[in-house]
Amino acid sequence: MKSNILASCPWSVGSDDVSITILYCGVCHADVVWTRNKMGHSNYPLVPGHEIVGIVSEVGANVDRFKVGENVGVGTYVNSCRDCEFCNSEIEIHCSKGSTYTFDGVDVDGTITKGGYSTYIVVHQRYCFRIPENYPPQLAAPLLCAGITVYTPMVRHNMNRPGKSLGVVGLGGLGHLAVKFGKAFGLKVTVFSTSVSKRDEALNLLGADKFVISSDEKEMKALGGTFDFIINTASGDVSFDLYLSLLKTMGVLVLVGFPNEVKFLPGSLNLGSKIVAGSLTGGTKQTQEMLVFCAEHKIYPEIELIPIQYCNEAIERVVKKDVKYRFVIDIANSLK
């Protein structure tokens, strides 16, 4: 993958479109998957990036939500049918006809979408989000994928109520934001990790209440039946029977990562009427609500700001899990 920036915006601005000069773009594991054709259907040349923050440079005649000069964001999708039950409920990520991904997606006119490792993007106003004025724009980028990915299932399963117990499996880009949301919601948060080196940051930087090495069988068993909700942000294989045993009766285990296999004994689920659920990112309404919530509660992702020229090295470091906790590309300043 080359790190060339698009020199100009090749798309006309339609009546409902917003043209955005990109300032920042987060680096997501999806960038690794698609640039390396892990799914087997990548379309090259491919421009990754779906955690986009920029400034409105032009708006179409019908745009009433945004003005030139405002900071806005674009997340993981840029189109949907806008007429199915899911679009009508503003959870467009589950569009019955399939949402159009921000990069490497096939749009309605047959063109392949290009992502945020660029200088411009043109998006229908429905799929743009206002970045609160008091929120640092570079920190908003990871919220548009990593943030909404953990926020959505927590709200869906009523984990935005104080006093409940949250377990977070994995402490990467998604996991560290799950901890921050958990604390903002007033939850008791425990981090599960295989890396003892993450203990100090989990407890002292992120504010988790407890840190547990998941390979410590004695410590894990001692926590049996104590969690209302566990969110698995890791894509490595874990013991689902073990994590289900940590849940209270009618507790919920949610997957936002993609392990190779999900396998557990029926008794681990049935005894205690426990729930295993999956989740993707969120809809447009909830994404905007999350951005406002983060501004109000000063929830800031931990990032490493990098120039566009470093994007290849950044992707290599994402593969090696050598990032604390999200890379954000400084698109605009890279070109000065």
Short mmCIF file of C-alpha atoms in Angstrom, two decimals:
data_model
loop_
_atom_site.label_atom_id
_atom_site.label_comp_id
_atom_site.label_asym_id
_atom_site.label_seq_id
_atom_site.Cartn_x
_atom_site.Cartn_y
_atom_site.Cartn_z
CA MET A 1 0.00 0.00 0.00
CA LYS A 2 1.36 3.41 -0.95
CA SER A 3 0.88 6.47 1.24
CA ASN A 4 0.03 8.90 -1.58
CA ILE A 5 -2.66 11.44 -0.73
CA LEU A 6 -5.47 12.17 -3.15
CA ALA A 7 -4.59 15.54 -4.65
CA SER A 8 -8.14 16.73 -5.21
CA CYS A 9 -11.76 15.76 -4.70
CA PRO A 10 -12.93 13.83 -7.80
CA TRP A 11 -16.64 13.84 -6.89
CA SER A 12 -19.28 16.50 -7.49
CA VAL A 13 -21.24 17.67 -4.46
CA GLY A 14 -24.89 16.61 -4.74
CA SER A 15 -27.80 18.49 -3.24
CA ASP A 16 -27.74 16.41 -0.05
CA ASP A 17 -23.95 16.01 0.14
CA VAL A 18 -21.27 17.40 2.39
CA SER A 19 -17.73 17.88 1.06
CA ILE A 20 -15.17 17.44 3.82
CA THR A 21 -11.51 18.44 3.93
CA ILE A 22 -9.99 15.65 5.99
CA LEU A 23 -7.92 16.59 9.02
CA TYR A 24 -7.48 13.26 10.79
CA CYS A 25 -8.13 9.58 10.20
CA GLY A 26 -7.82 6.76 12.71
CA VAL A 27 -6.05 3.52 11.84
CA CYS A 28 -8.32 0.52 12.43
CA HIS A 29 -7.63 -3.21 12.22
CA ALA A 30 -10.07 -3.20 9.30
CA ASP A 31 -7.40 -1.26 7.40
CA VAL A 32 -5.11 -4.27 7.85
CA VAL A 33 -7.78 -6.76 6.77
CA TRP A 34 -8.76 -4.93 3.59
CA THR A 35 -5.36 -3.67 2.43
CA ARG A 36 -3.97 -7.20 2.79
CA ASN A 37 -7.04 -8.80 1.20
CA LYS A 38 -7.67 -11.05 4.20
CA MET A 39 -11.31 -11.50 3.14
CA GLY A 40 -10.40 -12.26 -0.46
CA HIS A 41 -12.52 -9.55 -2.09
CA SER A 42 -10.55 -6.30 -1.81
CA ASN A 43 -10.71 -3.99 -4.83
CA TYR A 44 -7.43 -2.30 -5.73
CA PRO A 45 -6.36 0.47 -5.78
CA LEU A 46 -7.76 0.68 -2.25
CA VAL A 47 -7.83 3.73 0.04
CA PRO A 48 -8.50 2.64 3.64
CA GLY A 49 -9.69 4.62 6.64
CA HIS A 50 -13.14 4.85 8.26
CA GLU A 51 -12.49 6.95 11.35
CA ILE A 52 -12.57 10.33 9.61
CA VAL A 53 -12.66 13.84 11.04
CA GLY A 54 -12.51 16.98 8.94
CA ILE A 55 -13.89 20.42 8.20
CA VAL A 56 -16.94 21.05 6.02
CA SER A 57 -15.71 22.79 2.87
CA GLU A 58 -18.92 22.77 0.80
CA VAL A 59 -22.55 21.73 1.25
CA GLY A 60 -25.28 20.86 -1.21
CA ALA A 61 -28.42 22.96 -1.68
CA ASN A 62 -30.57 20.73 0.55
CA VAL A 63 -28.10 20.34 3.41
CA ASP A 64 -29.52 21.83 6.60
CA ARG A 65 -27.55 19.99 9.27
CA PHE A 66 -24.06 21.29 8.60
CA LYS A 67 -22.35 24.54 7.69
CA VAL A 68 -19.03 25.32 6.03
CA GLY A 69 -16.25 25.46 8.62
CA GLU A 70 -17.78 23.00 11.10
CA ASN A 71 -15.88 19.94 12.33
CA VAL A 72 -17.60 16.72 11.27
CA GLY A 73 -16.93 13.01 11.32
CA VAL A 74 -17.57 10.03 9.06
CA GLY A 75 -17.63 6.47 10.33
CA THR A 76 -17.72 2.99 8.90
CA TYR A 77 -20.47 3.43 6.30
CA VAL A 78 -21.54 6.18 3.90
CA ASN A 79 -24.80 4.93 2.41
CA SER A 80 -27.76 2.61 2.91
CA CYS A 81 -31.18 2.09 1.33
CA ARG A 82 -32.83 4.62 3.74
CA ASP A 83 -36.16 2.81 3.45
CA CYS A 84 -35.97 -0.54 5.30
CA GLU A 85 -37.01 -1.17 8.90
CA PHE A 86 -33.44 -0.72 10.10
CA CYS A 87 -32.77 2.49 8.20
CA ASN A 88 -36.10 3.86 9.40
CA SER A 89 -34.97 3.04 12.96
CA GLU A 90 -31.64 4.82 12.34
CA ILE A 91 -29.57 1.67 12.73
CA GLU A 92 -28.35 1.83 9.14
CA ILE A 93 -25.40 -0.50 9.74
CA HIS A 94 -27.97 -3.32 9.56
CA CYS A 95 -29.65 -2.03 6.38
CA SER A 96 -31.63 -4.87 4.78
CA LYS A 97 -29.98 -4.21 1.43
CA GLY A 98 -26.55 -3.79 2.99
CA SER A 99 -24.89 -0.60 4.08
CA THR A 100 -22.15 0.83 1.87
CA TYR A 101 -18.79 0.76 3.63
CA THR A 102 -16.73 3.93 3.73
CA PHE A 103 -13.93 2.28 1.80
CA ASP A 104 -13.91 -0.60 -0.67
CA GLY A 105 -17.70 -0.54 -0.80
CA VAL A 106 -19.76 -0.51 -3.98
CA ASP A 107 -21.92 2.61 -3.99
CA VAL A 108 -25.27 3.00 -5.79
CA ASP A 109 -23.58 4.37 -8.91
CA GLY A 110 -21.24 1.38 -9.09
CA THR A 111 -18.13 3.25 -7.96
CA ILE A 112 -15.82 1.86 -5.28
CA THR A 113 -15.71 4.02 -2.17
CA LYS A 114 -12.41 5.51 -1.02
CA GLY A 115 -11.62 6.08 2.66
CA GLY A 116 -9.96 8.58 4.90
CA TYR A 117 -6.30 8.23 3.96
CA SER A 118 -7.15 11.10 1.63
CA THR A 119 -7.52 14.86 1.56
CA TYR A 120 -11.24 15.01 0.71
CA ILE A 121 -14.39 12.96 1.00
CA VAL A 122 -17.96 13.70 -0.13
CA VAL A 123 -20.73 12.11 1.93
CA HIS A 124 -24.51 12.38 2.13
CA GLN A 125 -25.39 14.49 5.17
CA ARG A 126 -27.20 11.58 6.83
CA TYR A 127 -23.89 9.77 7.38
CA CYS A 128 -21.96 12.74 8.78
CA PHE A 129 -21.69 13.56 12.47
CA ARG A 130 -21.17 16.87 14.20
CA ILE A 131 -18.07 16.92 16.40
CA PRO A 132 -18.86 18.96 19.53
CA GLU A 133 -17.05 22.29 19.56
CA ASN A 134 -15.24 21.56 22.82
CA TYR A 135 -13.96 18.15 21.69
CA PRO A 136 -10.42 17.84 20.26
CA PRO A 137 -10.94 16.72 16.64
CA GLN A 138 -7.94 14.38 16.56
CA LEU A 139 -9.37 12.48 19.53
CA ALA A 140 -12.78 12.16 17.91
CA ALA A 141 -11.49 9.97 15.08
CA PRO A 142 -11.27 6.65 17.02
CA LEU A 143 -14.77 7.17 18.39
CA LEU A 144 -16.24 6.73 14.90
CA CYS A 145 -15.41 3.01 14.81
CA ALA A 146 -13.73 1.78 18.00
CA GLY A 147 -15.83 4.00 20.24
CA ILE A 148 -19.26 3.32 18.78
CA THR A 149 -18.45 -0.40 18.47
CA VAL A 150 -18.24 -0.79 22.26
CA TYR A 151 -20.75 1.94 23.16
CA THR A 152 -23.59 0.37 21.13
CA PRO A 153 -23.85 -3.02 22.89
CA MET A 154 -23.35 -1.46 26.32
CA VAL A 155 -26.33 0.85 25.80
CA ARG A 156 -28.40 -1.83 24.07
CA HIS A 157 -28.02 -4.15 27.07
CA ASN A 158 -28.65 -1.40 29.64
CA MET A 159 -25.07 -1.20 30.84
CA ASN A 160 -25.28 2.59 31.05
CA ARG A 161 -26.74 2.32 34.55
CA PRO A 162 -24.52 2.86 37.61
CA GLY A 163 -23.64 0.04 39.97
CA LYS A 164 -23.42 -2.86 37.54
CA SER A 165 -20.30 -4.95 36.94
CA LEU A 166 -18.49 -4.92 33.59
CA GLY A 167 -15.76 -7.22 32.35
CA VAL A 168 -13.59 -6.14 29.41
CA VAL A 169 -11.67 -8.85 27.56
CA GLY A 170 -8.65 -7.39 25.76
CA LEU A 171 -7.12 -3.95 26.24
CA GLY A 172 -6.50 -2.54 22.79
CA GLY A 173 -8.18 0.20 20.78
CA LEU A 174 -11.69 -1.08 21.55
CA GLY A 175 -11.03 -2.40 25.04
CA HIS A 176 -9.56 0.79 26.44
CA LEU A 177 -12.62 2.72 25.29
CA ALA A 178 -14.94 0.13 26.84
CA VAL A 179 -13.16 0.79 30.14
CA LYS A 180 -13.61 4.55 29.76
CA PHE A 181 -17.29 4.21 28.91
CA GLY A 182 -17.80 1.81 31.79
CA LYS A 183 -16.35 4.25 34.28
CA ALA A 184 -18.39 7.12 32.83
CA PHE A 185 -21.53 4.98 33.21
CA GLY A 186 -20.68 4.35 36.87
CA LEU A 187 -19.83 0.66 36.51
CA LYS A 188 -17.37 -1.50 38.39
CA VAL A 189 -14.88 -2.39 35.65
CA THR A 190 -12.56 -5.39 35.48
CA VAL A 191 -10.03 -5.84 32.69
CA PHE A 192 -9.08 -9.36 31.55
CA SER A 193 -5.79 -9.61 29.69
CA THR A 194 -3.04 -12.09 28.91
CA SER A 195 -0.38 -9.37 29.33
CA VAL A 196 0.69 -8.49 32.86
CA SER A 197 2.46 -5.45 31.38
CA LYS A 198 -0.94 -3.82 30.87
CA ARG A 199 -1.86 -3.89 34.56
CA ASP A 200 -0.51 -0.45 35.47
CA GLU A 201 -2.15 1.38 32.57
CA ALA A 202 -5.45 -0.45 33.06
CA LEU A 203 -5.66 0.59 36.69
CA ASN A 204 -3.88 3.95 36.79
CA LEU A 205 -4.29 5.44 33.32
CA LEU A 206 -7.71 4.10 32.35
CA GLY A 207 -9.19 3.82 35.83
CA ALA A 208 -10.28 0.18 35.86
CA ASP A 209 -11.23 -1.18 39.29
CA LYS A 210 -9.54 -4.55 38.84
CA PHE A 211 -7.07 -6.24 36.51
CA VAL A 212 -7.02 -10.01 36.04
CA ILE A 213 -4.59 -12.21 34.12
CA SER A 214 -7.00 -14.45 32.23
CA SER A 215 -4.61 -17.43 32.35
CA ASP A 216 -4.70 -17.41 36.18
CA GLU A 217 -7.26 -20.17 36.72
CA LYS A 218 -7.54 -19.61 40.47
CA GLU A 219 -8.23 -15.91 40.14
CA MET A 220 -10.69 -16.45 37.29
CA LYS A 221 -12.68 -19.10 39.15
CA ALA A 222 -12.88 -16.84 42.19
CA LEU A 223 -14.86 -14.38 40.08
CA GLY A 224 -17.53 -16.90 39.08
CA GLY A 225 -21.05 -15.51 38.87
CA THR A 226 -20.09 -11.88 39.57
CA PHE A 227 -20.51 -10.03 36.26
CA ASP A 228 -23.60 -8.48 34.72
CA PHE A 229 -21.92 -7.98 31.36
CA ILE A 230 -18.69 -9.01 29.64
CA ILE A 231 -17.56 -7.48 26.35
CA ASN A 232 -15.00 -9.45 24.36
CA THR A 233 -12.97 -7.02 22.25
CA ALA A 234 -10.27 -9.56 21.40
CA SER A 235 -10.05 -11.47 18.14
CA GLY A 236 -7.91 -14.25 19.57
CA ASP A 237 -9.50 -17.49 20.72
CA VAL A 238 -10.68 -17.57 24.34
CA SER A 239 -12.51 -20.05 26.56
CA PHE A 240 -16.15 -19.05 26.20
CA ASP A 241 -17.17 -21.61 28.83
CA LEU A 242 -14.88 -19.89 31.30
CA TYR A 243 -16.19 -16.39 30.59
CA LEU A 244 -19.80 -17.58 30.67
CA SER A 245 -19.12 -19.00 34.12
CA LEU A 246 -18.18 -15.50 35.29
CA LEU A 247 -21.62 -14.11 34.46
CA LYS A 248 -24.45 -13.70 36.91
CA THR A 249 -27.78 -15.33 36.16
CA MET A 250 -29.13 -13.72 32.95
CA GLY A 251 -25.78 -12.03 32.39
CA VAL A 252 -24.65 -11.10 28.89
CA LEU A 253 -21.45 -11.89 26.95
CA VAL A 254 -21.08 -9.71 23.84
CA LEU A 255 -18.60 -10.25 21.02
CA VAL A 256 -17.30 -7.26 19.11
CA GLY A 257 -14.08 -9.00 18.06
CA PHE A 258 -13.86 -11.82 15.53
CA PRO A 259 -12.25 -14.94 17.04
CA ASN A 260 -11.69 -17.90 14.77
CA GLU A 261 -14.25 -20.00 16.61
CA VAL A 262 -17.06 -19.51 19.10
CA LYS A 263 -17.54 -22.74 21.01
CA PHE A 264 -19.11 -23.50 24.38
CA LEU A 265 -21.11 -26.20 26.13
CA PRO A 266 -24.90 -25.78 26.10
CA GLY A 267 -24.93 -26.00 29.88
CA SER A 268 -22.69 -22.93 30.12
CA LEU A 269 -25.48 -20.96 28.45
CA ASN A 270 -28.64 -22.66 29.67
CA LEU A 271 -27.76 -22.87 33.34
CA GLY A 272 -28.37 -19.35 34.52
CA SER A 273 -30.24 -18.31 31.35
CA LYS A 274 -27.18 -16.47 30.09
CA ILE A 275 -26.92 -14.65 26.78
CA VAL A 276 -24.25 -14.59 24.07
CA ALA A 277 -24.70 -11.74 21.60
CA GLY A 278 -22.82 -10.13 18.74
CA SER A 279 -22.55 -6.50 17.77
CA LEU A 280 -21.14 -4.28 15.03
CA THR A 281 -20.94 -0.50 15.03
CA GLY A 282 -23.98 1.68 15.69
CA GLY A 283 -26.57 3.67 13.79
CA THR A 284 -26.40 7.34 12.93
CA LYS A 285 -28.57 8.54 15.83
CA GLN A 286 -26.60 6.62 18.44
CA THR A 287 -23.25 7.66 16.97
CA GLN A 288 -24.16 11.33 17.33
CA GLU A 289 -25.41 10.69 20.87
CA MET A 290 -22.12 8.99 21.74
CA LEU A 291 -20.08 11.94 20.48
CA VAL A 292 -22.10 14.31 22.66
CA PHE A 293 -21.74 11.95 25.64
CA CYS A 294 -17.96 11.82 25.20
CA ALA A 295 -17.75 15.60 25.10
CA GLU A 296 -19.93 15.99 28.18
CA HIS A 297 -17.98 13.38 30.18
CA LYS A 298 -14.53 14.17 28.80
CA ILE A 299 -13.98 10.68 27.43
CA TYR A 300 -10.82 10.90 25.36
CA PRO A 301 -9.21 7.98 23.47
CA GLU A 302 -5.50 7.40 24.05
CA ILE A 303 -3.82 8.01 20.70
CA GLU A 304 -0.49 8.21 18.93
CA LEU A 305 -0.60 10.96 16.29
CA ILE A 306 1.36 10.10 13.15
CA PRO A 307 2.03 11.61 9.70
CA ILE A 308 0.55 9.96 6.61
CA GLN A 309 4.09 8.97 5.56
CA TYR A 310 4.16 6.59 8.55
CA CYS A 311 0.96 4.70 7.68
CA ASN A 312 2.71 1.54 6.43
CA GLU A 313 4.72 1.27 9.64
CA ALA A 314 1.58 1.96 11.67
CA ILE A 315 -0.28 -0.88 9.99
CA GLU A 316 2.65 -3.21 10.71
CA ARG A 317 2.52 -2.14 14.36
CA VAL A 318 -1.24 -2.76 14.49
CA VAL A 319 -0.56 -6.32 13.34
CA LYS A 320 2.02 -6.68 16.12
CA LYS A 321 -0.34 -5.06 18.67
CA ASP A 322 2.29 -2.40 19.24
CA VAL A 323 0.06 0.63 19.74
CA LYS A 324 -1.32 2.47 22.75
CA TYR A 325 -4.13 2.55 21.96
CA ARG A 326 -5.06 3.97 18.56
CA PHE A 327 -3.05 5.51 15.74
CA VAL A 328 -4.51 8.69 14.28
CA ILE A 329 -3.09 10.04 11.02
CA ASP A 330 -2.55 13.81 10.96
CA ILE A 331 -3.64 14.16 7.35
CA ALA A 332 -3.66 17.94 7.00
CA ASN A 333 -0.33 18.65 8.72
CA SER A 334 1.37 15.83 6.82
CA LEU A 335 1.04 17.89 3.66
CA LYS A 336 2.57 21.12 4.94
#
